[in-house]
Coordinates of C-alpha atoms in Angstrom, one line a residue:
X254 CA -75.6 236.5 146.9
X255 CA -77.4 235.1 144.0
X256 CA -81.1 234.4 143.3
X257 CA -82.2 230.8 142.9
X258 CA -82.1 229.6 139.4
X259 CA -84.1 229.3 137.2
X260 CA -85.5 232.8 137.7
X261 CA -89.1 231.6 137.8
X262 CA -88.4 229.7 141.0
X263 CA -87.2 232.9 142.6
X264 CA -90.2 234.6 141.1
X265 CA -92.6 232.5 143.0
X266 CA -90.8 233.2 146.3
X267 CA -90.6 236.9 145.5
X268 CA -94.3 237.2 144.7
X269 CA -95.0 235.5 148.0
X270 CA -92.8 237.9 149.9
X271 CA -95.0 240.8 149.0
X272 CA -93.8 242.9 146.2
X273 CA -96.5 245.5 146.0
X274 CA -98.1 246.2 142.7
X275 CA -99.2 249.7 142.0
X276 CA -102.9 250.6 141.8
X277 CA -104.2 251.7 138.5
X278 CA -105.5 255.2 139.1
X279 CA -109.0 255.9 137.7
X280 CA -109.0 258.4 134.8
X281 CA -110.4 261.7 136.1
X282 CA -114.0 262.2 135.3
X283 CA -114.6 258.9 133.6
X284 CA -116.0 256.8 136.5
X285 CA -119.4 256.8 138.0
X286 CA -119.8 256.9 141.8
X287 CA -120.4 253.2 141.9
X288 CA -117.1 252.5 140.2
X289 CA -115.4 254.9 142.5
X290 CA -116.6 252.8 145.4
X291 CA -115.3 249.7 143.6
X292 CA -111.9 251.3 143.1
X293 CA -111.7 252.2 146.7
X294 CA -112.5 248.6 147.6
X295 CA -109.7 247.3 145.3
X296 CA -107.3 249.8 146.9
X297 CA -108.2 248.6 150.4
X298 CA -107.9 244.9 149.6
X299 CA -111.5 244.0 149.1
X300 CA -111.7 242.7 145.5
X301 CA -114.9 240.9 146.0
X302 CA -116.8 244.2 146.5
X303 CA -115.2 245.6 143.3
X304 CA -116.1 242.4 141.5
X305 CA -119.8 242.8 142.4
X306 CA -119.9 246.5 141.5
X307 CA -118.2 246.0 138.2
X308 CA -120.3 243.0 137.3
X309 CA -123.5 245.0 137.9
X310 CA -122.1 247.9 135.8
X311 CA -121.2 245.6 132.9
X312 CA -124.6 244.0 132.9
X313 CA -125.9 247.5 132.1
X314 CA -123.0 248.6 129.9
X315 CA -121.1 245.6 128.5
X316 CA -118.5 247.8 126.8
X317 CA -117.7 250.1 129.7
X318 CA -113.8 250.2 129.7
X319 CA -113.4 251.3 133.3
X320 CA -115.8 248.5 134.5
X321 CA -113.9 245.9 132.4
X322 CA -110.6 246.9 133.8
X323 CA -112.0 246.9 137.4
X324 CA -113.5 243.5 136.9
X325 CA -110.2 242.3 135.4
X326 CA -108.3 243.6 138.4
X327 CA -110.8 242.1 140.8
X328 CA -110.6 238.7 139.1
X329 CA -106.8 238.9 139.2
X330 CA -106.9 239.7 143.0
X331 CA -109.3 236.8 143.6
X332 CA -107.1 234.2 141.8
X333 CA -108.9 234.0 138.5
X334 CA -106.3 235.2 136.0
X335 CA -108.0 233.6 133.0
X336 CA -111.1 235.7 133.6
X337 CA -109.0 238.8 134.1
X338 CA -107.2 238.1 130.8
X339 CA -110.6 238.1 129.0
X340 CA -111.6 241.4 130.5
X341 CA -108.3 243.2 129.8
X342 CA -108.2 241.9 126.2
X343 CA -111.8 243.0 125.7
X344 CA -111.0 246.5 127.1
X345 CA -108.0 246.7 124.7
X346 CA -110.1 245.6 121.8
X347 CA -112.4 248.5 122.5
X348 CA -109.7 251.0 123.5
X349 CA -106.2 249.9 122.3
X350 CA -104.5 252.8 124.1
X351 CA -106.0 252.0 127.5
X352 CA -103.2 252.3 130.0
X353 CA -105.0 250.6 132.9
X354 CA -105.8 247.6 130.7
X355 CA -102.2 247.4 129.5
X356 CA -100.9 247.5 133.1
X357 CA -103.4 244.8 133.9
X358 CA -102.0 242.5 131.3
X359 CA -98.5 243.2 132.5
X360 CA -99.4 242.3 136.1
X361 CA -100.9 239.0 134.9
X362 CA -97.6 238.2 133.1
X363 CA -95.5 238.8 136.3
X364 CA -96.0 235.4 137.7
X365 CA -95.2 233.4 134.5
X366 CA -93.2 235.7 132.2
X367 CA -91.6 238.7 133.9
X368 CA -89.7 239.5 130.7
X369 CA -93.0 240.0 128.9
X370 CA -94.3 242.0 131.8
X371 CA -91.2 244.2 131.7
X372 CA -91.8 244.9 127.9
X373 CA -95.4 245.8 128.6
X374 CA -94.5 248.2 131.4
X375 CA -91.7 249.8 129.5
X376 CA -94.1 250.6 126.7
X377 CA -96.3 252.4 129.2
X378 CA -93.4 254.2 130.8
X379 CA -92.2 255.4 127.4
X380 CA -95.5 257.1 126.9
X381 CA -96.0 258.2 130.4
X382 CA -92.6 258.7 132.2
X383 CA -94.3 259.9 135.4
X384 CA -96.8 257.0 135.7
X385 CA -95.9 255.8 139.2
X386 CA -97.9 252.6 139.0
X387 CA -96.1 251.6 135.7
X388 CA -92.7 252.5 137.1
X389 CA -93.3 250.5 140.3
X390 CA -94.6 247.5 138.2
X391 CA -91.5 247.8 136.0
X392 CA -89.3 247.5 139.0
X393 CA -91.2 244.3 140.1
X394 CA -90.7 242.7 136.7
X395 CA -87.0 243.4 136.8
X396 CA -86.7 242.1 140.4
X397 CA -88.4 238.9 139.4
X398 CA -85.7 238.4 136.7
X399 CA -82.9 239.1 139.3
X400 CA -82.1 242.5 137.7
X401 CA -82.1 244.3 141.1
X402 CA -80.0 247.3 140.1
X403 CA -82.3 248.1 137.2
X404 CA -85.3 247.5 139.4
X405 CA -84.1 249.9 142.0
X406 CA -83.7 252.6 139.3
X407 CA -87.4 252.2 138.4
X408 CA -88.5 252.4 142.0
X409 CA -86.3 255.5 142.5
X410 CA -88.0 257.1 139.5
X411 CA -91.4 256.3 141.0
X412 CA -90.4 257.9 144.3
X413 CA -89.1 260.9 142.5
X414 CA -92.6 261.5 141.2
X415 CA -94.4 260.5 144.4
X416 CA -92.0 260.6 147.4
X417 CA -94.6 259.3 149.8
X418 CA -95.8 256.3 147.6
X419 CA -95.6 253.3 149.9
X420 CA -95.5 250.5 147.2
X421 CA -92.3 251.6 145.5
X422 CA -90.6 252.4 148.8
X423 CA -91.3 248.9 150.2
X424 CA -90.3 247.3 146.9
X425 CA -87.1 249.3 146.8
X426 CA -86.2 248.1 150.2
X427 CA -87.0 244.5 149.4
X428 CA -84.9 244.7 146.2
X429 CA -82.0 246.1 148.2
X430 CA -82.4 243.3 150.7
X431 CA -82.1 240.8 147.9
X432 CA -79.0 242.4 146.4
X433 CA -76.7 242.5 149.5
X434 CA -78.0 245.7 151.1
X435 CA -80.0 244.2 153.9
X436 CA -79.0 246.7 156.5
X437 CA -80.1 249.7 154.4
X438 CA -83.3 247.9 153.5
X439 CA -84.1 247.2 157.1
X440 CA -83.6 250.9 158.0
X441 CA -86.1 251.8 155.2
X442 CA -88.6 249.2 156.3
X443 CA -88.5 249.7 160.1
X444 CA -90.8 252.7 160.3
X445 CA -93.2 251.3 157.7
X446 CA -93.4 248.0 159.5
X447 CA -94.0 249.7 162.9
X448 CA -96.7 252.0 161.5
X449 CA -100.3 251.4 162.9
X450 CA -101.5 250.7 159.3
X451 CA -98.7 248.4 158.4
X452 CA -99.8 245.3 156.5
X453 CA -98.6 241.8 157.2
X454 CA -96.7 241.8 153.9
X455 CA -94.7 244.9 154.9
X456 CA -93.9 243.3 158.2
X457 CA -92.8 240.1 156.4
X458 CA -90.5 242.2 154.2
X459 CA -89.1 243.7 157.4
X460 CA -88.6 240.2 158.8
X461 CA -86.8 239.2 155.6
X462 CA -84.4 242.2 155.9
X463 CA -83.8 241.4 159.5
X464 CA -83.1 237.7 158.8
X465 CA -80.6 238.7 156.1
X466 CA -78.8 241.0 158.5
X467 CA -78.4 238.0 160.9
X468 CA -81.1 239.2 163.4
X469 CA -83.0 235.9 163.4
X470 CA -84.7 236.7 166.7
X471 CA -86.3 239.9 165.4
X472 CA -87.3 238.2 162.2
X473 CA -89.0 235.4 164.1
X474 CA -90.8 237.7 166.4
X475 CA -92.1 239.9 163.6
X476 CA -93.3 236.9 161.6
X477 CA -95.0 235.3 164.6
X478 CA -97.1 238.4 165.1
X479 CA -99.0 237.3 162.0
X480 CA -98.5 233.6 161.7
X481 CA -97.9 230.4 163.7
X482 CA -94.4 229.3 164.8
X483 CA -94.3 226.6 162.1
X484 CA -95.4 229.0 159.4
X485 CA -92.8 231.5 160.6
X486 CA -90.1 228.9 160.4
X487 CA -91.2 227.9 156.9
X488 CA -91.0 231.6 155.9
X489 CA -87.5 232.0 157.3
X490 CA -86.4 228.9 155.4
X491 CA -87.7 230.4 152.2
X492 CA -85.9 233.7 152.9
X493 CA -82.6 231.9 153.4
X494 CA -83.1 229.8 150.3
X495 CA -83.9 232.9 148.2
X496 CA -80.5 234.3 148.6
X497 CA -78.5 231.0 148.9
X498 CA -75.3 231.0 146.9

Protein backbone atom coordinates (compact mmCIF):
# COMPACT_ATOMS: atom_id res chain seq x y z
CA UNK A 1 0.00 0.00 0.00
CA UNK A 2 1.28 3.44 -0.88
CA UNK A 3 0.51 6.87 0.39
CA UNK A 4 -1.12 9.39 -1.85
CA UNK A 5 1.33 11.49 -3.80
CA UNK A 6 2.52 14.17 -3.41
CA UNK A 7 3.19 13.66 0.28
CA UNK A 8 1.58 16.92 1.36
CA UNK A 9 -1.78 15.58 0.17
CA UNK A 10 -1.35 12.63 2.47
CA UNK A 11 -0.18 14.98 5.17
CA UNK A 12 -3.49 16.79 5.23
CA UNK A 13 -5.34 13.50 5.62
CA UNK A 14 -2.95 12.22 8.26
CA UNK A 15 -3.24 15.36 10.34
CA UNK A 16 -7.00 15.03 10.14
CA UNK A 17 -6.81 11.42 11.29
CA UNK A 18 -5.43 12.47 14.61
CA UNK A 19 -1.70 12.01 14.95
CA UNK A 20 -1.19 13.16 18.52
CA UNK A 21 1.48 15.75 19.09
CA UNK A 22 3.32 15.55 22.36
CA UNK A 23 2.84 18.13 25.07
CA UNK A 24 5.79 20.33 25.92
CA UNK A 25 6.40 19.67 29.57
CA UNK A 26 6.95 22.78 31.68
CA UNK A 27 10.46 23.23 33.01
CA UNK A 28 10.50 22.34 36.74
CA UNK A 29 10.39 25.37 38.99
CA UNK A 30 10.07 27.94 36.22
CA UNK A 31 6.33 28.49 36.01
CA UNK A 32 4.08 30.45 38.28
CA UNK A 33 0.84 28.83 39.46
CA UNK A 34 -1.13 30.77 36.86
CA UNK A 35 0.94 29.30 34.06
CA UNK A 36 0.59 25.86 35.59
CA UNK A 37 -3.16 26.23 35.27
CA UNK A 38 -2.69 27.32 31.67
CA UNK A 39 -0.52 24.29 30.94
CA UNK A 40 -3.18 22.02 32.41
CA UNK A 41 -5.74 23.72 30.18
CA UNK A 42 -3.59 23.07 27.11
CA UNK A 43 -3.11 19.44 28.09
CA UNK A 44 -6.85 18.96 28.51
CA UNK A 45 -7.77 20.56 25.18
CA UNK A 46 -8.80 24.01 26.41
CA UNK A 47 -6.39 26.36 24.59
CA UNK A 48 -8.62 29.41 25.02
CA UNK A 49 -8.06 29.29 28.78
CA UNK A 50 -4.30 28.98 28.26
CA UNK A 51 -4.44 31.90 25.84
CA UNK A 52 -6.14 34.14 28.38
CA UNK A 53 -3.72 33.19 31.15
CA UNK A 54 -0.60 33.67 29.02
CA UNK A 55 -1.87 36.98 27.62
CA UNK A 56 -2.34 38.35 31.14
CA UNK A 57 1.12 37.14 32.14
CA UNK A 58 2.74 38.72 29.08
CA UNK A 59 1.02 42.03 29.77
CA UNK A 60 2.91 42.01 33.07
CA UNK A 61 6.15 40.42 31.81
CA UNK A 62 6.47 40.73 28.00
CA UNK A 63 9.68 38.68 27.90
CA UNK A 64 8.52 35.72 29.98
CA UNK A 65 9.70 32.70 27.97
CA UNK A 66 7.21 30.22 29.44
CA UNK A 67 4.31 32.57 28.79
CA UNK A 68 5.45 33.20 25.22
CA UNK A 69 5.65 29.48 24.53
CA UNK A 70 2.27 28.86 26.14
CA UNK A 71 0.67 31.64 24.14
CA UNK A 72 2.28 30.25 20.98
CA UNK A 73 0.93 26.78 21.68
CA UNK A 74 -2.50 28.21 22.44
CA UNK A 75 -2.51 30.21 19.21
CA UNK A 76 -1.47 27.10 17.30
CA UNK A 77 -4.27 25.05 18.86
CA UNK A 78 -6.84 27.75 18.04
CA UNK A 79 -5.88 27.95 14.36
CA UNK A 80 -3.67 31.05 14.44
CA UNK A 81 -0.27 29.75 13.30
CA UNK A 82 0.99 33.19 12.27
CA UNK A 83 0.56 34.47 15.81
CA UNK A 84 2.15 31.31 17.19
CA UNK A 85 5.17 31.80 14.93
CA UNK A 86 5.70 35.31 16.31
CA UNK A 87 5.63 34.02 19.89
CA UNK A 88 7.98 31.09 19.29
CA UNK A 89 10.46 33.27 17.39
CA UNK A 90 10.41 35.90 20.14
CA UNK A 91 11.00 33.20 22.74
CA UNK A 92 13.97 31.89 20.75
CA UNK A 93 15.37 35.39 20.30
CA UNK A 94 15.36 35.72 24.08
CA UNK A 95 16.42 32.13 24.80
CA UNK A 96 17.96 30.45 21.71
CA UNK A 97 18.23 27.09 23.48
CA UNK A 98 14.56 26.93 24.53
CA UNK A 99 13.47 23.37 23.80
CA UNK A 100 9.72 24.13 24.12
CA UNK A 101 9.99 26.99 21.62
CA UNK A 102 11.95 24.83 19.17
CA UNK A 103 9.36 22.08 19.45
CA UNK A 104 6.66 24.67 18.88
CA UNK A 105 8.28 25.77 15.63
CA UNK A 106 8.58 22.16 14.55
CA UNK A 107 4.90 21.50 15.15
CA UNK A 108 3.96 24.55 13.13
CA UNK A 109 6.01 23.16 10.24
CA UNK A 110 4.29 19.76 10.30
CA UNK A 111 1.35 20.85 8.17
CA UNK A 112 3.38 22.53 5.43
CA UNK A 113 6.94 21.21 5.55
CA UNK A 114 7.33 17.93 7.47
CA UNK A 115 10.94 17.60 6.31
CA UNK A 116 11.77 20.90 8.01
CA UNK A 117 9.85 19.73 11.07
CA UNK A 118 11.86 16.49 11.14
CA UNK A 119 15.10 18.47 11.07
CA UNK A 120 13.98 20.61 14.00
CA UNK A 121 12.87 17.61 16.04
CA UNK A 122 16.05 15.67 15.26
CA UNK A 123 18.13 18.55 16.61
CA UNK A 124 16.21 18.40 19.89
CA UNK A 125 16.47 14.61 20.11
CA UNK A 126 20.22 14.82 19.53
CA UNK A 127 20.49 17.06 22.58
CA UNK A 128 17.84 15.26 24.64
CA UNK A 129 17.58 11.61 23.51
CA UNK A 130 14.95 10.86 26.18
CA UNK A 131 12.64 13.76 25.35
CA UNK A 132 9.37 11.89 24.79
CA UNK A 133 7.57 14.84 23.18
CA UNK A 134 10.39 15.39 20.70
CA UNK A 135 10.58 11.68 19.82
CA UNK A 136 6.83 11.51 19.32
CA UNK A 137 6.82 14.62 17.13
CA UNK A 138 9.76 13.24 15.16
CA UNK A 139 7.66 10.18 14.41
CA UNK A 140 4.80 12.34 13.19
CA UNK A 141 7.10 14.28 10.85
CA UNK A 142 8.36 11.02 9.37
CA UNK A 143 4.88 9.56 8.99
CA UNK A 144 3.77 12.67 7.12
CA UNK A 145 6.53 12.01 4.60
CA UNK A 146 5.49 8.38 4.21
CA UNK A 147 8.56 7.13 6.10
CA UNK A 148 6.57 4.82 8.33
CA UNK A 149 9.35 2.43 9.37
CA UNK A 150 11.51 5.30 10.60
CA UNK A 151 8.51 6.88 12.28
CA UNK A 152 7.82 3.67 14.17
CA UNK A 153 11.39 3.63 15.45
CA UNK A 154 10.88 7.10 16.93
CA UNK A 155 7.61 6.10 18.59
CA UNK A 156 9.25 2.97 19.99
CA UNK A 157 12.05 5.05 21.49
CA UNK A 158 9.47 7.33 23.10
CA UNK A 159 7.65 4.34 24.56
CA UNK A 160 10.94 2.95 25.81
CA UNK A 161 11.29 6.09 27.92
CA UNK A 162 7.61 6.35 28.89
CA UNK A 163 5.80 3.02 28.32
CA UNK A 164 2.42 4.42 29.34
CA UNK A 165 2.56 7.51 27.12
CA UNK A 166 -0.63 7.50 25.10
CA UNK A 167 0.37 9.78 22.21
CA UNK A 168 3.29 7.68 20.90
CA UNK A 169 1.27 4.49 21.43
CA UNK A 170 -1.65 5.79 19.35
CA UNK A 171 0.68 7.20 16.72
CA UNK A 172 2.63 3.94 16.52
CA UNK A 173 -0.60 2.07 15.88
CA UNK A 174 -1.73 4.56 13.23
CA UNK A 175 1.65 4.35 11.52
CA UNK A 176 1.40 0.56 11.50
CA UNK A 177 -2.09 0.72 10.03
CA UNK A 178 -0.80 2.88 7.20
CA UNK A 179 2.10 0.55 6.44
CA UNK A 180 0.28 -2.74 5.97
CA UNK A 181 -0.01 -3.81 9.61
CA UNK A 182 -3.66 -2.94 10.19
CA UNK A 183 -4.44 -6.03 12.28
CA UNK A 184 -1.63 -5.34 14.73
CA UNK A 185 -2.61 -1.68 14.83
CA UNK A 186 -6.20 -2.58 15.60
CA UNK A 187 -5.09 -4.77 18.50
CA UNK A 188 -3.08 -1.90 19.96
CA UNK A 189 -5.89 0.62 19.53
CA UNK A 190 -8.81 -1.51 20.72
CA UNK A 191 -8.26 -1.04 24.49
CA UNK A 192 -7.44 2.64 24.05
CA UNK A 193 -10.57 3.26 21.98
CA UNK A 194 -12.73 1.39 24.49
CA UNK A 195 -11.40 3.28 27.51
CA UNK A 196 -13.79 5.62 29.33
CA UNK A 197 -11.49 8.57 28.65
CA UNK A 198 -10.94 7.77 24.96
CA UNK A 199 -11.05 10.81 22.70
CA UNK A 200 -12.89 10.94 19.37
CA UNK A 201 -9.53 11.02 17.58
CA UNK A 202 -8.44 7.75 19.16
CA UNK A 203 -11.75 6.16 18.20
CA UNK A 204 -11.30 7.45 14.66
CA UNK A 205 -7.87 5.87 14.48
CA UNK A 206 -9.40 2.59 15.67
CA UNK A 207 -12.03 2.95 12.96
CA UNK A 208 -9.28 3.45 10.38
CA UNK A 209 -7.50 0.28 11.48
CA UNK A 210 -10.80 -1.61 11.42
CA UNK A 211 -11.60 -0.36 7.92
CA UNK A 212 -8.17 -1.39 6.67
CA UNK A 213 -8.68 -4.91 8.04
CA UNK A 214 -11.91 -5.12 6.06
CA UNK A 215 -14.22 -4.70 9.05
CA UNK A 216 -16.33 -1.98 7.48
CA UNK A 217 -19.22 -2.53 9.89
CA UNK A 218 -17.15 -1.88 13.01
CA UNK A 219 -15.46 1.12 11.42
CA UNK A 220 -18.83 2.62 10.55
CA UNK A 221 -20.29 1.94 13.98
CA UNK A 222 -17.32 3.49 15.77
CA UNK A 223 -17.34 6.60 13.61
CA UNK A 224 -21.08 7.11 13.99
CA UNK A 225 -20.65 7.29 17.76
CA UNK A 226 -19.08 10.71 17.20
CA UNK A 227 -20.45 11.93 13.87
CA UNK A 228 -23.38 11.76 11.48
CA UNK A 229 -23.73 8.91 8.95
CA UNK A 230 -22.74 11.21 6.08
CA UNK A 231 -19.67 12.41 7.96
CA UNK A 232 -18.75 8.82 8.79
CA UNK A 233 -19.01 7.83 5.13
CA UNK A 234 -16.82 10.76 4.12
CA UNK A 235 -14.24 9.71 6.71
CA UNK A 236 -14.26 6.13 5.44
CA UNK A 237 -13.75 7.33 1.88
CA UNK A 238 -10.77 9.34 3.09
CA UNK A 239 -9.32 6.31 4.84
CA UNK A 240 -9.63 4.21 1.71
CA UNK A 241 -8.05 6.93 -0.43
CA UNK A 242 -5.15 7.35 1.97
CA UNK A 243 -3.84 3.87 1.27
CA UNK A 244 -5.02 3.52 -2.33
CA UNK A 245 -2.42 1.96 -4.63
